[in-house]
PDB file of C-alpha atoms in Angstrom:
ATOM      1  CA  UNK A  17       0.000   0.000   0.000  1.00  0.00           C
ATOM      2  CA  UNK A  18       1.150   3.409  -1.023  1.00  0.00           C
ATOM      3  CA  UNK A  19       1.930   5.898   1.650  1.00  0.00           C
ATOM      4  CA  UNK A  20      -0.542   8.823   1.667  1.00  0.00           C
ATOM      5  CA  UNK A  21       0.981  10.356   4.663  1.00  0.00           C
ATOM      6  CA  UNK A  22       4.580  11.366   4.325  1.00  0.00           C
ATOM      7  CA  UNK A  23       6.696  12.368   7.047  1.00  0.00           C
ATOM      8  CA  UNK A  24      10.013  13.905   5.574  1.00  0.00           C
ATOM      9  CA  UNK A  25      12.305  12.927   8.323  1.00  0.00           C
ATOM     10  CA  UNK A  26      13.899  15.884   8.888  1.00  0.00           C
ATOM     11  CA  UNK A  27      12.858  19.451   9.776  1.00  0.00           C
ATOM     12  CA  UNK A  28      13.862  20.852   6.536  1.00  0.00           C
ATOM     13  CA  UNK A  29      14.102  19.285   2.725  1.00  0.00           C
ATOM     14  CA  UNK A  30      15.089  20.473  -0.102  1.00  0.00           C
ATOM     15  CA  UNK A  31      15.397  19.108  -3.736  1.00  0.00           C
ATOM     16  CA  UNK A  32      15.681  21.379  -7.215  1.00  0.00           C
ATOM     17  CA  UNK A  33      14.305  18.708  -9.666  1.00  0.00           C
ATOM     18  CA  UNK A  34      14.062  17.797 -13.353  1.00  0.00           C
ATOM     19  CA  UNK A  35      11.878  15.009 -14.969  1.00  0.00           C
ATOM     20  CA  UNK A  36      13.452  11.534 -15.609  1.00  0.00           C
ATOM     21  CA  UNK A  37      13.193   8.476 -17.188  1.00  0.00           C
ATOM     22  CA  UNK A  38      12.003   7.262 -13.407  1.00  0.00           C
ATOM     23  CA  UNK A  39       9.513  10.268 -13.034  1.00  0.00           C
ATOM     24  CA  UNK A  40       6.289   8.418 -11.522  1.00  0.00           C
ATOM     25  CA  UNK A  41       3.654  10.058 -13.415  1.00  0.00           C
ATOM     26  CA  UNK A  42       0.590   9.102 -11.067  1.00  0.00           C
ATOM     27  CA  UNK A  43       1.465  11.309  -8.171  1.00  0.00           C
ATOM     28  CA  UNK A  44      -1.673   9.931  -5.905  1.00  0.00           C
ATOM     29  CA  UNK A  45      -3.054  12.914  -3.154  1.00  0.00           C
ATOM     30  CA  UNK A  46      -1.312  12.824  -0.101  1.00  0.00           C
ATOM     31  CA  UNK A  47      -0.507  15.000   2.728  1.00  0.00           C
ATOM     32  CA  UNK A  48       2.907  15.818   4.510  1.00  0.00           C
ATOM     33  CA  UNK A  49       3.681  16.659   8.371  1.00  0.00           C
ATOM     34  CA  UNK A  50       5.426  19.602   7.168  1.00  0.00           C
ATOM     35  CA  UNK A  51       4.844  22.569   5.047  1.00  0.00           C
ATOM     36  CA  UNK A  52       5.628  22.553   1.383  1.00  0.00           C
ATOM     37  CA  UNK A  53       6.521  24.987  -0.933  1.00  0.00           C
ATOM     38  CA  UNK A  54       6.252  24.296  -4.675  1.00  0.00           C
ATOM     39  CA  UNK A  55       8.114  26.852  -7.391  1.00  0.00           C
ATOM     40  CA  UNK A  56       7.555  26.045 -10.925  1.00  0.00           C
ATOM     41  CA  UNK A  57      10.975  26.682 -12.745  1.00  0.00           C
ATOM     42  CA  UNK A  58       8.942  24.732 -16.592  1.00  0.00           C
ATOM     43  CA  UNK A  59       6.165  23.009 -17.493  1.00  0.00           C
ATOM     44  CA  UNK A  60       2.412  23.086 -17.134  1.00  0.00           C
ATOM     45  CA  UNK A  61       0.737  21.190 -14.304  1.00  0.00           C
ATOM     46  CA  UNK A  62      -2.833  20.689 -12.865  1.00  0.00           C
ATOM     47  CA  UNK A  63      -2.329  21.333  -8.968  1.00  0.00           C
ATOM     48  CA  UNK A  64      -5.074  19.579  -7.128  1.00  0.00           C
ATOM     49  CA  UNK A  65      -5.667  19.689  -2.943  1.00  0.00           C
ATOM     50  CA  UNK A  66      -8.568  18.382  -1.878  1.00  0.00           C
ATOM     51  CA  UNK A  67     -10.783  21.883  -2.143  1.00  0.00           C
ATOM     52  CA  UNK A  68      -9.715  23.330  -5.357  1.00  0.00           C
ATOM     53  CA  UNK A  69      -7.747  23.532  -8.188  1.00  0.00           C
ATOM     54  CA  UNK A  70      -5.082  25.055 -10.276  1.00  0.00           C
ATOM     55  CA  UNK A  71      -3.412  25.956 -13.526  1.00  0.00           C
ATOM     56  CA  UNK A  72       0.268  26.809 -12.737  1.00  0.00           C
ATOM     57  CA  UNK A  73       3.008  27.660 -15.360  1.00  0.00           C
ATOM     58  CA  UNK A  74       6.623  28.823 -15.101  1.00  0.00           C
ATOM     59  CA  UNK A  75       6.800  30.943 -11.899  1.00  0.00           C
ATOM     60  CA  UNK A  76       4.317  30.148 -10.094  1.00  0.00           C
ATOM     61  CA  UNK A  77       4.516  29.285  -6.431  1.00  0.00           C
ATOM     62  CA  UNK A  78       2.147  27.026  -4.551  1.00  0.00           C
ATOM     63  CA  UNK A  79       2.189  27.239  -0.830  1.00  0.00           C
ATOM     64  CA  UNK A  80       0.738  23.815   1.186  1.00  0.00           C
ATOM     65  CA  UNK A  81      -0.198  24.102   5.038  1.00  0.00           C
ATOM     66  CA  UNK A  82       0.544  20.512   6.140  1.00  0.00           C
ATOM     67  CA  UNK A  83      -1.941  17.932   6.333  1.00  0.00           C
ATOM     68  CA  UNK A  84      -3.266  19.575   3.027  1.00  0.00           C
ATOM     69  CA  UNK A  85      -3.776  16.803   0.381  1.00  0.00           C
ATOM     70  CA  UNK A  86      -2.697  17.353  -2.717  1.00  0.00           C
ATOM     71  CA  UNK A  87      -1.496  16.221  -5.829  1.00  0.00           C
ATOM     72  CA  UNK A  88      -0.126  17.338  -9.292  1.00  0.00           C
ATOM     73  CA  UNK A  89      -0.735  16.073 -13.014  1.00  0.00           C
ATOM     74  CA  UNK A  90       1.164  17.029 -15.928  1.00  0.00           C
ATOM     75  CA  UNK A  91       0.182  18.663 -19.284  1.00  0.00           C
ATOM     76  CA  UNK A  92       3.084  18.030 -20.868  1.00  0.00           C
ATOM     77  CA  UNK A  93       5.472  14.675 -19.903  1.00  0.00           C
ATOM     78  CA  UNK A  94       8.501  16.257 -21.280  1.00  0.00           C
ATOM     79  CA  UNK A  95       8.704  19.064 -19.494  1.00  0.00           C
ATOM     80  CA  UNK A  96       8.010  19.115 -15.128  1.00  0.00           C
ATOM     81  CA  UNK A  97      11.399  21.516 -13.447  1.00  0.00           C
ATOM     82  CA  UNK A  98      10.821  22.512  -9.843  1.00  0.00           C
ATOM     83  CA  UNK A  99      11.556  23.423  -6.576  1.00  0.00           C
ATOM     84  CA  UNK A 100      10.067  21.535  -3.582  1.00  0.00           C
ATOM     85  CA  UNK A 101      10.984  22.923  -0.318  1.00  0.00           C
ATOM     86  CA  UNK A 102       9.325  20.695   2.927  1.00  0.00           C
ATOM     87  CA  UNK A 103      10.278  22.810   5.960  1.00  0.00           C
ATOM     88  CA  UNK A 104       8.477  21.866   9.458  1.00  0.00           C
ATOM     89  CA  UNK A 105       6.731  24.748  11.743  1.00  0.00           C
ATOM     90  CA  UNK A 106       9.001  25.730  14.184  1.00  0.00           C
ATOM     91  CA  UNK A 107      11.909  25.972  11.856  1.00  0.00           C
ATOM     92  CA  UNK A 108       9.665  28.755  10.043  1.00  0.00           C
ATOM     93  CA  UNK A 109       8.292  30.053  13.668  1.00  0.00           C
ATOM     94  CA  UNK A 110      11.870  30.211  14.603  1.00  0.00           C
ATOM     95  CA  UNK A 111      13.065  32.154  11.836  1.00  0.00           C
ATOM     96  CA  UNK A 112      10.500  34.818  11.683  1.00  0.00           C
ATOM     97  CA  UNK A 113      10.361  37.655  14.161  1.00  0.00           C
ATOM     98  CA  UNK A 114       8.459  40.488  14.993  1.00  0.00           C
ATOM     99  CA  UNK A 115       8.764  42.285  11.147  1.00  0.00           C
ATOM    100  CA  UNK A 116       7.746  39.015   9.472  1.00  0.00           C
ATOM    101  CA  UNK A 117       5.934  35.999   9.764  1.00  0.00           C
ATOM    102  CA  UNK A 118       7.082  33.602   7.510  1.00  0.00           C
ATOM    103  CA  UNK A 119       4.164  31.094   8.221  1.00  0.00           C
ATOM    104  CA  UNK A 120       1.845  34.095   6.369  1.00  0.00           C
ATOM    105  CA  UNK A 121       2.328  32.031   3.355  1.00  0.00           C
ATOM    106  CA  UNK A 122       0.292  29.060   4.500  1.00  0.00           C
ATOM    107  CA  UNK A 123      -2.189  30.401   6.792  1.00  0.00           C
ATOM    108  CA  UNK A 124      -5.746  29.272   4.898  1.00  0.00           C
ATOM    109  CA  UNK A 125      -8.286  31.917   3.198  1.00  0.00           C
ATOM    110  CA  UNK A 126     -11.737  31.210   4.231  1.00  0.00           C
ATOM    111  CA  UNK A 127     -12.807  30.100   0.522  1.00  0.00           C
ATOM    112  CA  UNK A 128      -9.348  27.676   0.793  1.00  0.00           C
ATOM    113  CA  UNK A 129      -7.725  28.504  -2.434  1.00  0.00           C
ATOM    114  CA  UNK A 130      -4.474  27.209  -2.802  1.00  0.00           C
ATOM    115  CA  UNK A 131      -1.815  30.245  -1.705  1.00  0.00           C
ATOM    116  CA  UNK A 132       0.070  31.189  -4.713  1.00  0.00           C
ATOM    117  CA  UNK A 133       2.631  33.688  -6.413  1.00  0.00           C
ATOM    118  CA  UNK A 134       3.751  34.619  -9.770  1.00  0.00           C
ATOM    119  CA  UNK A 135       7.427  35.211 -10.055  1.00  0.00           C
ATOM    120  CA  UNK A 136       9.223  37.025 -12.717  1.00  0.00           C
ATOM    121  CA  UNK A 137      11.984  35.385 -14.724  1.00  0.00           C
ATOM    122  CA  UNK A 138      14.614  37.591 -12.684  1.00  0.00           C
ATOM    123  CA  UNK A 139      12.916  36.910  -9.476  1.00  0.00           C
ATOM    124  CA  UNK A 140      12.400  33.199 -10.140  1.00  0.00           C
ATOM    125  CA  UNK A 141      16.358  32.827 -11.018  1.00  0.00           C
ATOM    126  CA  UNK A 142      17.555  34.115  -7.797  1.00  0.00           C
ATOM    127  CA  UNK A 143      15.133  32.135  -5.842  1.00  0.00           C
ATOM    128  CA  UNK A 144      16.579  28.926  -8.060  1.00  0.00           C
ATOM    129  CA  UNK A 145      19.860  30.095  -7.279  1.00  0.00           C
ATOM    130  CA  UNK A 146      19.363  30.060  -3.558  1.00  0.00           C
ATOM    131  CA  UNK A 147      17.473  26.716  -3.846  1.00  0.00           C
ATOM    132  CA  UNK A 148      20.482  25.388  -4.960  1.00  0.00           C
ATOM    133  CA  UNK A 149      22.339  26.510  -2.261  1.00  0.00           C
ATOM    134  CA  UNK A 150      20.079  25.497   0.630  1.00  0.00           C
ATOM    135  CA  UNK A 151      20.101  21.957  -1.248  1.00  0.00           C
ATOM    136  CA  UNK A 152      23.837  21.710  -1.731  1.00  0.00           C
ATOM    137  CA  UNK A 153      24.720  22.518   2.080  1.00  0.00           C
ATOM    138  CA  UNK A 154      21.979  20.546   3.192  1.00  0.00           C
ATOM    139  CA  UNK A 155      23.718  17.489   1.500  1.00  0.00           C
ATOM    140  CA  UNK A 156      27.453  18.614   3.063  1.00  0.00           C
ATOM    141  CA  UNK A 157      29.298  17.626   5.460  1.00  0.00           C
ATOM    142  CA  UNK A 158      31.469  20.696   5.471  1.00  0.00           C
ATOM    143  CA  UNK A 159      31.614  22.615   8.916  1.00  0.00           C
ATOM    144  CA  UNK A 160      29.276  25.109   9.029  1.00  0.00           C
ATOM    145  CA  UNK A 161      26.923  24.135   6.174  1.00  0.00           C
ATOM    146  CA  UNK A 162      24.046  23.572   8.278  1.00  0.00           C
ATOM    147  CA  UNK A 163      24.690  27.530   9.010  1.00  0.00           C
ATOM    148  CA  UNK A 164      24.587  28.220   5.365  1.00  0.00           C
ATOM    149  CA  UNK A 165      21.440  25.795   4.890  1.00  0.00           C
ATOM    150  CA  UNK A 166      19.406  27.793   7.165  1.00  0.00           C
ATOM    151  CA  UNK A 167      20.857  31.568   5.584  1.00  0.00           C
ATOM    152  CA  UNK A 168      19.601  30.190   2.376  1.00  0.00           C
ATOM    153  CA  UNK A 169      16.065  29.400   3.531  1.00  0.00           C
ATOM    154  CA  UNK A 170      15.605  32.207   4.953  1.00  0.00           C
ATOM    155  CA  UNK A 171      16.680  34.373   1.907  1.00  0.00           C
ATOM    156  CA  UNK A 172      14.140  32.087   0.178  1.00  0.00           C
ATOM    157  CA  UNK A 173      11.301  32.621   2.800  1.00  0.00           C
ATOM    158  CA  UNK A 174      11.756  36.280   3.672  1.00  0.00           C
ATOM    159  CA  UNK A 175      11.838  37.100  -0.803  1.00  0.00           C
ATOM    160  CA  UNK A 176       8.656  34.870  -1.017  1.00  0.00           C
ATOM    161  CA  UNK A 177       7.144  36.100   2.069  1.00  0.00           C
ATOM    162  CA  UNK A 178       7.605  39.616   0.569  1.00  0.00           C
ATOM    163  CA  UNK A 179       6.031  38.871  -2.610  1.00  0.00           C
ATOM    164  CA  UNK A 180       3.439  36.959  -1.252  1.00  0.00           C
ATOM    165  CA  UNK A 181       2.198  40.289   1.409  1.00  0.00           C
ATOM    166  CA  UNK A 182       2.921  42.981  -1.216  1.00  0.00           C
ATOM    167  CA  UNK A 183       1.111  41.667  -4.072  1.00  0.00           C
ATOM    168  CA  UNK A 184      -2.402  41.051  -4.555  1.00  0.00           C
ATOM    169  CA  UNK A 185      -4.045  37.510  -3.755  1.00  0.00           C
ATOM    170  CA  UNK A 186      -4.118  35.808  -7.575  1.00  0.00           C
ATOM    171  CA  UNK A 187      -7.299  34.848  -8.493  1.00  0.00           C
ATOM    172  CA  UNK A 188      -7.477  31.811 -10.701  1.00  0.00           C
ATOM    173  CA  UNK A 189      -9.911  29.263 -12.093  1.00  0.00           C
ATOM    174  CA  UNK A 190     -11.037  26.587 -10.099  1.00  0.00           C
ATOM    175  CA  UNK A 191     -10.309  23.546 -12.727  1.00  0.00           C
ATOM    176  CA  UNK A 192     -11.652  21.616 -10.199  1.00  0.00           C
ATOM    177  CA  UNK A 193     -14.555  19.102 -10.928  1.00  0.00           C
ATOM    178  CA  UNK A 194     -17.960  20.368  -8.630  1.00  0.00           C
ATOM    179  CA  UNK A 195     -19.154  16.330  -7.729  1.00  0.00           C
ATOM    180  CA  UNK A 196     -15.537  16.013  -7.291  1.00  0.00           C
ATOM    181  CA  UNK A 197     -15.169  18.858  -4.462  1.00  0.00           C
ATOM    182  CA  UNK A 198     -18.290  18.392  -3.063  1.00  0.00           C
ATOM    183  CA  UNK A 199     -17.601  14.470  -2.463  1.00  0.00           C
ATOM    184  CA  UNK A 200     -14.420  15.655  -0.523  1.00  0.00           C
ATOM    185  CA  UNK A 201     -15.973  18.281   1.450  1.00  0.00           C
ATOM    186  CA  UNK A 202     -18.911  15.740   2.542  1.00  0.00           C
ATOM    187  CA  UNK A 203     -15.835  13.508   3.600  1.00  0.00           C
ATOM    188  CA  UNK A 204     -13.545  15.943   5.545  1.00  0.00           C
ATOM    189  CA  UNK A 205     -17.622  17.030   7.101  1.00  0.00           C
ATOM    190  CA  UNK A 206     -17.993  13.428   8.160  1.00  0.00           C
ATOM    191  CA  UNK A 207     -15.048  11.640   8.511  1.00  0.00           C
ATOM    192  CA  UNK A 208     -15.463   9.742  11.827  1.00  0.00           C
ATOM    193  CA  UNK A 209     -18.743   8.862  10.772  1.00  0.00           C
ATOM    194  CA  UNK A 210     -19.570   5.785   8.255  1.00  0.00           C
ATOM    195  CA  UNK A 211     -19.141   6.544   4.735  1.00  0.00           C
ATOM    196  CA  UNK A 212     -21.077   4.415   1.485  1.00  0.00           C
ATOM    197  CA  UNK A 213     -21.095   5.438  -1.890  1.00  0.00           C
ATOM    198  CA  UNK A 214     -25.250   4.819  -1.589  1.00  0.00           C
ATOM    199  CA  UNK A 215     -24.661   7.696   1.113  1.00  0.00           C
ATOM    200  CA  UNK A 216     -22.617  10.015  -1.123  1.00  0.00           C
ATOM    201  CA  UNK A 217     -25.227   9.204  -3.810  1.00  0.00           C
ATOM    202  CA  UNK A 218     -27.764  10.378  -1.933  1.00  0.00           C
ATOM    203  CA  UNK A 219     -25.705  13.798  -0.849  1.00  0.00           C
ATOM    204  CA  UNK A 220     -23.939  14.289  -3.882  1.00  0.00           C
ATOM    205  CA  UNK A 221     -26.939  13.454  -6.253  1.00  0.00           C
ATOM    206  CA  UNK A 222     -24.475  11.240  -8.919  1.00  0.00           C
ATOM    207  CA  UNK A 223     -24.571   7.346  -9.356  1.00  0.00           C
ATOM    208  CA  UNK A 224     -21.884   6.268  -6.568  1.00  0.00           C
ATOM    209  CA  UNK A 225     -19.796   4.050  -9.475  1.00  0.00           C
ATOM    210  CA  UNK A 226     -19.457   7.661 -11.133  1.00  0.00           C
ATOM    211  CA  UNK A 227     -18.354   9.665  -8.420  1.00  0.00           C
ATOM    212  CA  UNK A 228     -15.966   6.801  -7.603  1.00  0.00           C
ATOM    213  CA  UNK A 229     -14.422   6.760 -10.973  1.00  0.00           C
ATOM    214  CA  UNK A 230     -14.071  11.024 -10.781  1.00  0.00           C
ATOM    215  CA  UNK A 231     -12.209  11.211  -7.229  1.00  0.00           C
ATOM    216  CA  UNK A 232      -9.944   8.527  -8.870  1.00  0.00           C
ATOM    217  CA  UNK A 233      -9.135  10.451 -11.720  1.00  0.00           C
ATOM    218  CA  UNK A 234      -8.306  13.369  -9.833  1.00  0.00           C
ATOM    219  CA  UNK A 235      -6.947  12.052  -6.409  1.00  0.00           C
ATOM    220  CA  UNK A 236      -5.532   8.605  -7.906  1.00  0.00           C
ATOM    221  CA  UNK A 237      -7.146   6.831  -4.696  1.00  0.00           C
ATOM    222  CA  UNK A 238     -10.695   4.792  -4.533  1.00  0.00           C
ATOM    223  CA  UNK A 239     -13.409   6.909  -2.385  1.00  0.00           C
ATOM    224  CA  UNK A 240     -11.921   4.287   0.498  1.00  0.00           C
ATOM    225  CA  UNK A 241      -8.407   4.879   0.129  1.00  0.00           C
ATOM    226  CA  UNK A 242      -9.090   8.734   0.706  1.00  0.00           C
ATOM    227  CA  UNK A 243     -11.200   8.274   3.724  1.00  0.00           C
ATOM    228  CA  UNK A 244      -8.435   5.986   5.279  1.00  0.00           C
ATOM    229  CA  UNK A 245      -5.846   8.466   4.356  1.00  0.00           C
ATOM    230  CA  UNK A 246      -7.894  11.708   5.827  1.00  0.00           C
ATOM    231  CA  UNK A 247      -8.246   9.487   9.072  1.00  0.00           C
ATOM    232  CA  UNK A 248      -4.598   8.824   9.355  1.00  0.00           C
ATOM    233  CA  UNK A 249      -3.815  12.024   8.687  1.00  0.00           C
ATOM    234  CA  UNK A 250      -6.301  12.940  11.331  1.00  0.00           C
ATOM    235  CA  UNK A 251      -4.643  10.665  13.753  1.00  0.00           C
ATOM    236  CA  UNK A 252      -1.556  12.077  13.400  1.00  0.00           C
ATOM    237  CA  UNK A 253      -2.821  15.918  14.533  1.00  0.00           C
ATOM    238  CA  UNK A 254      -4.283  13.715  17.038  1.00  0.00           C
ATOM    239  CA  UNK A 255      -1.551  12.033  18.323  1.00  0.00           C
ATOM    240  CA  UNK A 256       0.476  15.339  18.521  1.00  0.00           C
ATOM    241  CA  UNK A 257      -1.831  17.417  20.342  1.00  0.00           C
ATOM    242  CA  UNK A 258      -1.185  14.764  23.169  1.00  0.00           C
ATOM    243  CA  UNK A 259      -4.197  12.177  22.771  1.00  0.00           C
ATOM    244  CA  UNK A 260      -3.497   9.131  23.884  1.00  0.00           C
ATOM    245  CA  UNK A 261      -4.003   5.773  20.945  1.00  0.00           C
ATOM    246  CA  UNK A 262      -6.714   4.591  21.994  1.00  0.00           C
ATOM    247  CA  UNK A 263      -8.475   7.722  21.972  1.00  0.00           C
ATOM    248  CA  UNK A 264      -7.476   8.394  18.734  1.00  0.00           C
ATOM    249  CA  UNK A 265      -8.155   5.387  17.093  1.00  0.00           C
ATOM    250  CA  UNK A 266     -11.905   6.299  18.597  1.00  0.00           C
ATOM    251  CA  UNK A 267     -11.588   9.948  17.742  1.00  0.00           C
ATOM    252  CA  UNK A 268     -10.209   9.515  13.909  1.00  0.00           C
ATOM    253  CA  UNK A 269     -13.172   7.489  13.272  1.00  0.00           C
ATOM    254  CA  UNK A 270     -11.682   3.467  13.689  1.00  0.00           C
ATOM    255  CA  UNK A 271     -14.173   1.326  15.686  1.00  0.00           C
ATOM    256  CA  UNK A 272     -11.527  -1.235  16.189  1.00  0.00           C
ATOM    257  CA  UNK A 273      -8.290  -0.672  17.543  1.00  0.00           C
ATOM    258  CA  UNK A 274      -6.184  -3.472  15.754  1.00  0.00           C
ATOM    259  CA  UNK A 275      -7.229  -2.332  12.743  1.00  0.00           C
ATOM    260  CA  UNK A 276      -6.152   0.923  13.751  1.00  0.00           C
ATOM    261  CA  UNK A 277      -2.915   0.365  14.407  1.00  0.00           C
ATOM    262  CA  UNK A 278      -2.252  -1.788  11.609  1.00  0.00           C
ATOM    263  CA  UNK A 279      -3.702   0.595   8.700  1.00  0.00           C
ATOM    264  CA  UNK A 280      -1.382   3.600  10.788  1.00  0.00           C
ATOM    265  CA  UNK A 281       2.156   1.230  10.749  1.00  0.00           C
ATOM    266  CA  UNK A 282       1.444   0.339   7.327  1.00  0.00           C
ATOM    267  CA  UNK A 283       1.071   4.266   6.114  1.00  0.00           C
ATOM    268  CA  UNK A 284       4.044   5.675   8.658  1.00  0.00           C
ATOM    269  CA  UNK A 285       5.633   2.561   9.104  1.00  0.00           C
ATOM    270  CA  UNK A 286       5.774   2.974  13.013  1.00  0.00           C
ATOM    271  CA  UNK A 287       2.619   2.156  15.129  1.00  0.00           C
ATOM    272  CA  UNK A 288       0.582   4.569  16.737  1.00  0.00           C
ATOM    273  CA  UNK A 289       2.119   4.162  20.350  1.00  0.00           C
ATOM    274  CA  UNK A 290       5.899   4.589  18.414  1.00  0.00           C
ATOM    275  CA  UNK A 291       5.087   7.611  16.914  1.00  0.00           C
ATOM    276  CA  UNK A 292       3.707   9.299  20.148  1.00  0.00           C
ATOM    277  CA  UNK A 293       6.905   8.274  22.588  1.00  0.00           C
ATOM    278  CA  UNK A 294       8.683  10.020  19.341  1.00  0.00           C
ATOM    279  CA  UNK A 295       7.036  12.599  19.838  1.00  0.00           C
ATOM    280  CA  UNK A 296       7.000  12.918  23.460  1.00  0.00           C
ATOM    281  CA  UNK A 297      10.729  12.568  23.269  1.00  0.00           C
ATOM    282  CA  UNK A 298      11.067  16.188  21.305  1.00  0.00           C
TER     283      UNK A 298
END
């Protein structure tokens, strides 16, 4: 089973990418315990969370809150260059001070578009040129690097954070399907309750084969796989707020606590008790 939850490991991530011969085209949604921020350096991509979605073209920025679900499809196979930055919270709380918040970025709107920038080609080269920085001390061993690493990301933040305050909010089709967002909206509504297609049928007003087949094309999970992930994910927020399992696996919407535990260690590949003495531990 495919991990729909990713934990990156490591408070901060970076990786300045071009597309391969290994390039795994069906990028299924999923959600990180991080933030993510994802600069478009070619190509033309669908960007998908599980509220809305976007167009985005050379420059554009995408900023995901964590625990967002998302996912990105390709116009074009040839052509996907980009930055993806995964940086945890209190590395971004910790840089920021009293001038600037560079969590701004990723705090939701009320209609939850996705947060996004366009850069200019001049703007978008020096952010590339920091990127590569950040990514190159990140993977050294050198004394000092980690001091470098954490220079560069903030150059990086504090430029996007700038951008994203000082210009105007971009407005931008929603590309994504109605039946589509309303299914996940009735889900994220109802998640610790039982879920059917004959009940999203009867909500969404489709045949439940139909809406099935749509949230696949789009999310690259079955309706079941989704809800699953969204609980997991759920757990997670759960688990780190200081619940202990047991109440989560009650609270996330599992009526069974082995089942529980062994749908969480097969998506995080730790059990539910393993991740919270981690946790307690920081």
């Amino acid at each position: 089973m495919r991990k729909k939850y990713l934990a990156i490991g490591t408070d901060l991530q970076c990786e300045v990418k071009s597309i391969d011969a290994q390039f795994d085209y069906s990028d299924d949604m999923h959600n990180h315990d991080c933030y993510e921020i994802l600069i478009l350096l070619d190509g033309h991509i669908k960007m998908y969370t599980e509220y809305t979605g976007k167009d985005m073209n050379r420059g554009d920025v995408a900023f995901l809150p964590k625990y967002l679900f998302h996912t990105a499809s390709l116009y074009n196979t040839d052509k996907y260059d980009r930055i993806v930055i995964n940086v945890t919270e209190n590395v971004l709380a910790e840089a920021s001070d009293s001038s600037i918040n560079l969590l701004s970025c990723f705090q939701r709107h009320n209609d939850y578009t996705i947060h996004s920038i366009h850069l200019n080609d001049s703007e978008l080269e020096e952010i590339k040129a920091y990127a590569v920085h950040l990514q190159n001390n990140l993977h050294s061993s050198k004394p000092g690097s980690r001091i470098l690493a954490d220079s560069y990301l903030k150059l990086i933040m504090v430029n996007l954070t700038h951008k994203y305050i000082n210009d105007p909010i971009m407005k931008y089709p929603n590309i994504m399907p109605p039946m589509v967002s309303k299914t996940f909206e009735y889900i994220s509504t109802h998640l610790t309750e039982q879920i059917t297609l004959e009940t999203l049928e009867r909500e969404i007003h489709h045949n439940g084969t139909y809406i099935s087949r749509n949230v696949k094309k789009i999310s690259g999970l079955s309706i079941q796989q989704y809800i699953i992930a969204k609980r997991i994910a759920l757990a997670c927020r759960l688990l780190q707020e200081g619940y202990s399992a047991s109440e989560v696996c009650y609270m996330s919407g599992f009526n069974n606590y082995s089942n529980f535990s062994r749908t969480f260690s097969k998506q995080l590949g730790k059990s539910p008790k393993q991740l919270q003495m981690e946790l307690r531990r920081k």
